[in-house]
Amino acid sequence: MLTVTNLTKQYDRLLANDDVSFEVRPGEIAVLMGPNGAGKSTTIKCIAGLLRFHGTIQICGIPNKKEQARRVFGYVPELPALFPLLTVWEHMEFISRAYQLQNWRERAEELLVRMELDDKKGKLGQELSKGMQQKVSLCCALLPQPKVIMLDEPLVGLDPHAIKELKAILMELRAEGCSILVSTHMIDSVDEFWDKALIMKSGKVMAIRTRAEIEESGENLEQLFFSITEKAAGGATE
Ligand code: ADP
Ligand code: MG
């Protein structure tokens, strides 16, 4: 369970997150949608404990900056940050030590196979293409079997096989009861798998809809998205 309550984040004078509140339940995939600059990455970085903020963020009921919270969430940043001089397999070893994982090797092997990285185990971080780095970053986040996972624009830059596998993995995590938050500026890319859509603009969450709500009301998510995000600048907010 992920709970964000009254999250406000300011960079100097710029209000990047303005009183953001939402929750992602166990077994739910929430998509954080919004145009560039809406504040999606800032929200995710605050949840991941990388930024100072006002408000409350709880992961499985624990404040996000506490160690017990950090143990149970995974974060896949938009730009992968690997260790340049560690190999792919050493990244897996590093994570297994940091999280004190037992019997992790089989899972690590399986993740690398699924991401078509099993023949790259001996390659250094700095020798990998951007897409490969992104896949290693994904494997690192998945290895400890997080209860809550945040992925920032995860589909950008991945090849079709990795996109297919990632979608399958997200659905498996959902079935296992994980709370999943995926940011995207491309609505189409998440169409098949979202359970809850959060539409952000100018730092605010302007609308939250579950798939059931959309299906019941006959509302169209894409139309809703554009009606919110393309409103004239300076217009009233709801
Ligand atoms: P999104 O991920 O939705 O594209 P971001 O959260 O990256 O949006 O950015 C939200 C706003 O905060 C933008 O106006 C962006 O320019 C600004 N911003 C992001 N990071 C910083 C930073 N480190 N310092 C100052 N402003 C920032
Ligand atoms: Mg972003």
Short mmCIF file of C-alpha atoms and ligand atoms in Angstrom, two decimals:
data_model
loop_
_atom_site.label_atom_id
_atom_site.label_comp_id
_atom_site.label_asym_id
_atom_site.label_seq_id
_atom_site.Cartn_x
_atom_site.Cartn_y
_atom_site.Cartn_z
CA MET A 1 0.00 0.00 0.00
CA LEU A 2 1.24 3.45 -0.93
CA THR A 3 -0.36 6.52 0.60
CA VAL A 4 0.53 10.07 -0.38
CA THR A 5 -1.15 12.81 1.67
CA ASN A 6 -0.88 16.54 1.01
CA LEU A 7 2.47 16.23 -0.74
CA THR A 8 3.89 19.64 -1.57
CA LYS A 9 7.31 20.17 -3.09
CA GLN A 10 8.82 23.47 -4.06
CA TYR A 11 12.07 24.00 -6.01
CA ASP A 12 13.00 27.58 -5.10
CA ARG A 13 9.94 29.48 -6.30
CA LEU A 14 8.51 26.74 -8.47
CA LEU A 15 5.72 24.69 -6.95
CA ALA A 16 6.35 21.30 -8.56
CA ASN A 17 3.87 19.33 -6.39
CA ASP A 18 0.90 21.17 -4.97
CA ASP A 19 -1.05 19.31 -2.27
CA VAL A 20 -0.95 15.94 -4.00
CA SER A 21 -2.92 13.12 -2.35
CA PHE A 22 -3.64 9.63 -3.62
CA GLU A 23 -3.24 5.99 -2.69
CA VAL A 24 -2.23 2.87 -4.54
CA ARG A 25 -3.68 -0.27 -3.03
CA PRO A 26 -2.13 -3.72 -2.96
CA GLY A 27 -2.71 -5.37 -6.34
CA GLU A 28 -3.33 -2.06 -8.08
CA ILE A 29 -1.50 -0.45 -11.00
CA ALA A 30 -1.84 3.32 -10.88
CA VAL A 31 -0.66 5.45 -13.77
CA LEU A 32 0.52 8.96 -13.12
CA MET A 33 -0.24 10.79 -16.32
CA GLY A 34 0.46 14.34 -17.35
CA PRO A 35 2.32 16.46 -19.85
CA ASN A 36 6.04 17.21 -19.50
CA GLY A 37 6.64 19.33 -16.43
CA ALA A 38 3.40 18.31 -14.70
CA GLY A 39 5.33 17.10 -11.66
CA LYS A 40 5.28 13.32 -12.15
CA SER A 41 8.99 12.68 -11.62
CA THR A 42 9.02 14.99 -8.61
CA THR A 43 6.17 13.02 -7.03
CA ILE A 44 8.00 9.75 -7.62
CA LYS A 45 11.32 11.11 -6.32
CA CYS A 46 9.58 12.34 -3.17
CA ILE A 47 8.04 8.89 -2.66
CA ALA A 48 11.45 7.29 -3.24
CA GLY A 49 12.83 9.47 -0.46
CA LEU A 50 15.20 11.43 -2.70
CA LEU A 51 13.75 14.89 -2.06
CA ARG A 52 12.60 16.90 0.92
CA PHE A 53 8.90 17.65 0.88
CA HIS A 54 5.94 18.72 2.98
CA GLY A 55 3.19 16.21 3.62
CA THR A 56 3.10 12.54 4.47
CA ILE A 57 4.12 9.56 2.39
CA GLN A 58 3.62 6.06 3.76
CA ILE A 59 4.74 2.79 2.32
CA CYS A 60 2.87 -0.15 3.86
CA GLY A 61 1.95 2.21 6.71
CA ILE A 62 5.55 3.30 7.38
CA PRO A 63 6.91 6.82 6.66
CA ASN A 64 8.83 6.55 3.39
CA LYS A 65 12.21 7.64 4.70
CA LYS A 66 12.36 4.96 7.43
CA GLU A 67 14.54 1.96 6.79
CA GLN A 68 11.64 -0.50 7.07
CA ALA A 69 9.89 1.42 4.29
CA ARG A 70 12.98 1.56 2.10
CA ARG A 71 13.32 -2.21 2.35
CA VAL A 72 9.97 -2.83 0.73
CA PHE A 73 9.87 -0.41 -2.16
CA GLY A 74 11.54 -0.39 -5.53
CA TYR A 75 12.25 2.62 -7.72
CA VAL A 76 13.17 2.62 -11.37
CA PRO A 77 14.36 6.13 -12.27
CA GLU A 78 13.76 7.68 -15.64
CA LEU A 79 17.50 7.81 -16.27
CA PRO A 80 19.30 4.68 -15.12
CA ALA A 81 22.20 5.30 -12.75
CA LEU A 82 24.39 2.20 -12.81
CA PHE A 83 27.82 1.74 -11.34
CA PRO A 84 30.08 2.20 -14.39
CA LEU A 85 32.70 -0.27 -13.16
CA LEU A 86 30.45 -3.05 -11.87
CA THR A 87 29.31 -5.80 -14.19
CA VAL A 88 25.65 -6.63 -14.70
CA TRP A 89 25.95 -9.63 -12.37
CA GLU A 90 27.82 -7.55 -9.77
CA HIS A 91 24.85 -5.18 -9.73
CA MET A 92 22.69 -8.16 -8.76
CA GLU A 93 25.20 -9.14 -6.07
CA PHE A 94 25.30 -5.57 -4.79
CA ILE A 95 21.52 -5.46 -4.40
CA SER A 96 21.43 -8.89 -2.75
CA ARG A 97 23.94 -7.67 -0.13
CA ALA A 98 22.29 -4.29 0.41
CA TYR A 99 18.93 -6.00 1.03
CA GLN A 100 20.47 -9.08 2.69
CA LEU A 101 18.59 -11.36 0.32
CA GLN A 102 18.73 -15.13 0.64
CA ASN A 103 18.51 -17.47 -2.36
CA TRP A 104 18.47 -14.60 -4.82
CA ARG A 105 20.61 -16.12 -7.59
CA GLU A 106 17.85 -18.05 -9.30
CA ARG A 107 15.57 -15.02 -9.32
CA ALA A 108 18.39 -12.82 -10.62
CA GLU A 109 19.08 -15.31 -13.43
CA GLU A 110 15.41 -15.42 -14.32
CA LEU A 111 15.09 -11.63 -14.42
CA LEU A 112 18.18 -11.30 -16.62
CA VAL A 113 16.86 -13.96 -19.02
CA ARG A 114 13.50 -12.19 -19.25
CA MET A 115 15.24 -8.91 -20.03
CA GLU A 116 17.57 -10.64 -22.54
CA LEU A 117 20.59 -9.69 -20.46
CA ASP A 118 21.78 -13.20 -19.57
CA ASP A 119 24.58 -13.00 -22.13
CA LYS A 120 25.63 -9.58 -20.77
CA LYS A 121 26.33 -10.65 -17.19
CA GLY A 122 30.05 -9.91 -17.50
CA LYS A 123 29.60 -6.50 -19.15
CA LEU A 124 30.39 -3.36 -17.19
CA GLY A 125 27.74 -0.74 -16.53
CA GLN A 126 29.60 1.72 -18.70
CA GLU A 127 29.66 -0.71 -21.63
CA LEU A 128 25.88 -0.99 -21.86
CA SER A 129 23.53 0.91 -24.15
CA LYS A 130 20.95 3.18 -22.54
CA GLY A 131 18.19 0.60 -23.05
CA MET A 132 20.33 -2.17 -21.52
CA GLN A 133 21.13 0.05 -18.55
CA GLN A 134 17.44 0.66 -18.09
CA LYS A 135 16.82 -3.10 -18.08
CA VAL A 136 19.56 -3.68 -15.48
CA SER A 137 18.03 -0.91 -13.37
CA LEU A 138 14.68 -2.68 -13.63
CA CYS A 139 16.21 -6.02 -12.58
CA CYS A 140 17.86 -4.28 -9.59
CA ALA A 141 14.51 -2.86 -8.47
CA LEU A 142 12.70 -6.19 -8.91
CA LEU A 143 15.27 -8.47 -7.28
CA PRO A 144 14.23 -7.72 -3.66
CA GLN A 145 10.55 -8.45 -4.50
CA PRO A 146 9.19 -5.04 -3.47
CA LYS A 147 5.70 -4.52 -2.06
CA VAL A 148 5.51 -1.08 -3.66
CA ILE A 149 7.24 -0.15 -6.90
CA MET A 150 7.53 3.15 -8.73
CA LEU A 151 8.61 3.29 -12.35
CA ASP A 152 9.28 6.67 -13.97
CA GLU A 153 8.52 6.60 -17.71
CA PRO A 154 9.64 2.97 -17.88
CA LEU A 155 8.60 2.27 -21.46
CA VAL A 156 10.58 5.08 -23.08
CA GLY A 157 13.72 3.67 -24.70
CA LEU A 158 12.95 -0.03 -24.26
CA ASP A 159 12.82 -2.40 -27.22
CA PRO A 160 9.54 -4.22 -28.02
CA HIS A 161 10.57 -7.46 -26.29
CA ALA A 162 11.49 -5.62 -23.09
CA ILE A 163 8.22 -3.67 -23.21
CA LYS A 164 6.25 -6.91 -23.55
CA GLU A 165 8.16 -8.54 -20.67
CA LEU A 166 7.88 -5.47 -18.48
CA LYS A 167 4.12 -5.36 -18.96
CA ALA A 168 3.91 -9.08 -18.13
CA ILE A 169 6.07 -8.54 -15.03
CA LEU A 170 3.88 -5.65 -13.86
CA MET A 171 0.80 -7.82 -14.20
CA GLU A 172 2.50 -10.63 -12.23
CA LEU A 173 3.45 -8.17 -9.48
CA ARG A 174 -0.13 -6.93 -9.40
CA ALA A 175 -1.37 -10.52 -9.01
CA GLU A 176 1.07 -10.93 -6.11
CA GLY A 177 -0.45 -7.89 -4.36
CA CYS A 178 2.22 -5.31 -5.13
CA SER A 179 1.21 -1.61 -5.35
CA ILE A 180 2.53 -0.24 -8.63
CA LEU A 181 2.89 3.39 -9.71
CA VAL A 182 3.92 4.07 -13.31
CA SER A 183 4.43 7.56 -14.68
CA THR A 184 3.92 8.29 -18.33
CA HIS A 185 3.28 11.18 -20.68
CA MET A 186 2.01 8.71 -23.30
CA ILE A 187 -1.51 7.53 -22.55
CA ASP A 188 -1.65 4.83 -25.21
CA SER A 189 1.31 2.93 -23.78
CA VAL A 190 -0.46 2.05 -20.53
CA ASP A 191 -3.95 1.56 -21.88
CA GLU A 192 -4.08 -2.22 -21.36
CA PHE A 193 -2.99 -2.42 -17.77
CA TRP A 194 -3.94 0.53 -15.59
CA ASP A 195 -6.40 0.14 -12.70
CA LYS A 196 -6.34 3.74 -11.54
CA ALA A 197 -5.44 6.84 -13.53
CA LEU A 198 -4.11 9.99 -11.88
CA ILE A 199 -4.04 13.00 -14.16
CA MET A 200 -1.56 15.69 -13.18
CA LYS A 201 -1.12 19.21 -14.43
CA SER A 202 0.99 22.05 -13.05
CA GLY A 203 1.88 20.10 -9.92
CA LYS A 204 -1.69 19.15 -9.01
CA VAL A 205 -3.60 15.92 -9.32
CA MET A 206 -6.61 17.17 -11.28
CA ALA A 207 -8.52 13.90 -11.59
CA ILE A 208 -8.42 10.36 -10.24
CA ARG A 209 -10.43 7.62 -11.92
CA THR A 210 -10.50 3.88 -11.45
CA ARG A 211 -11.03 1.76 -14.53
CA ALA A 212 -14.40 0.70 -13.11
CA GLU A 213 -15.45 4.35 -12.76
CA ILE A 214 -14.51 5.10 -16.35
CA GLU A 215 -16.31 1.99 -17.61
CA GLU A 216 -19.42 2.77 -15.59
CA SER A 217 -19.66 6.44 -16.55
CA GLY A 218 -18.78 5.90 -20.20
CA GLU A 219 -16.17 8.64 -19.80
CA ASN A 220 -13.22 8.42 -22.15
CA LEU A 221 -9.83 8.64 -20.43
CA GLU A 222 -8.12 10.23 -23.39
CA GLN A 223 -10.79 12.90 -23.70
CA LEU A 224 -10.65 13.53 -19.96
CA PHE A 225 -6.86 13.82 -20.16
CA PHE A 226 -7.00 16.40 -22.94
CA SER A 227 -9.87 18.33 -21.40
CA ILE A 228 -7.73 18.76 -18.29
CA THR A 229 -4.29 19.23 -19.76
CA GLU A 230 -5.23 21.46 -22.70
CA LYS A 231 -7.27 23.94 -20.75
CA ALA A 232 -6.12 27.47 -21.42
CA ALA A 233 -3.26 28.54 -19.17
CA GLY A 234 -4.47 30.51 -16.20
CA GLY A 235 -7.91 28.90 -16.44
CA ALA A 236 -9.80 27.77 -13.39
CA THR A 237 -8.70 24.53 -11.77
CA GLU A 238 -11.15 22.05 -10.28
P1 ADP B 1 7.37 15.60 -15.20
O1 ADP B 1 8.09 14.42 -14.69
O2 ADP B 1 5.89 15.52 -15.07
O3 ADP B 1 7.77 15.96 -16.61
P2 ADP B 1 8.95 17.06 -13.22
O4 ADP B 1 8.51 16.55 -11.90
O5 ADP B 1 10.25 16.56 -13.75
O6 ADP B 1 7.78 16.86 -14.29
O7 ADP B 1 9.04 18.64 -13.15
C1 ADP B 1 8.03 19.44 -12.59
C2 ADP B 1 8.50 20.89 -12.59
O8 ADP B 1 9.60 21.03 -11.69
C3 ADP B 1 9.00 21.37 -13.95
O9 ADP B 1 8.61 22.72 -14.11
C4 ADP B 1 10.49 21.24 -13.83
O10 ADP B 1 11.14 22.18 -14.66
C5 ADP B 1 10.73 21.53 -12.37
N1 ADP B 1 11.92 20.83 -11.84
C6 ADP B 1 12.14 19.51 -11.87
N2 ADP B 1 13.30 19.21 -11.25
C7 ADP B 1 13.81 20.37 -10.81
C8 ADP B 1 15.01 20.74 -10.09
N3 ADP B 1 15.88 19.81 -9.68
N4 ADP B 1 15.20 22.05 -9.81
C9 ADP B 1 14.31 22.99 -10.20
N5 ADP B 1 13.16 22.72 -10.88
C10 ADP B 1 12.93 21.44 -11.19
MG MG B 2 9.34 13.13 -15.65
#
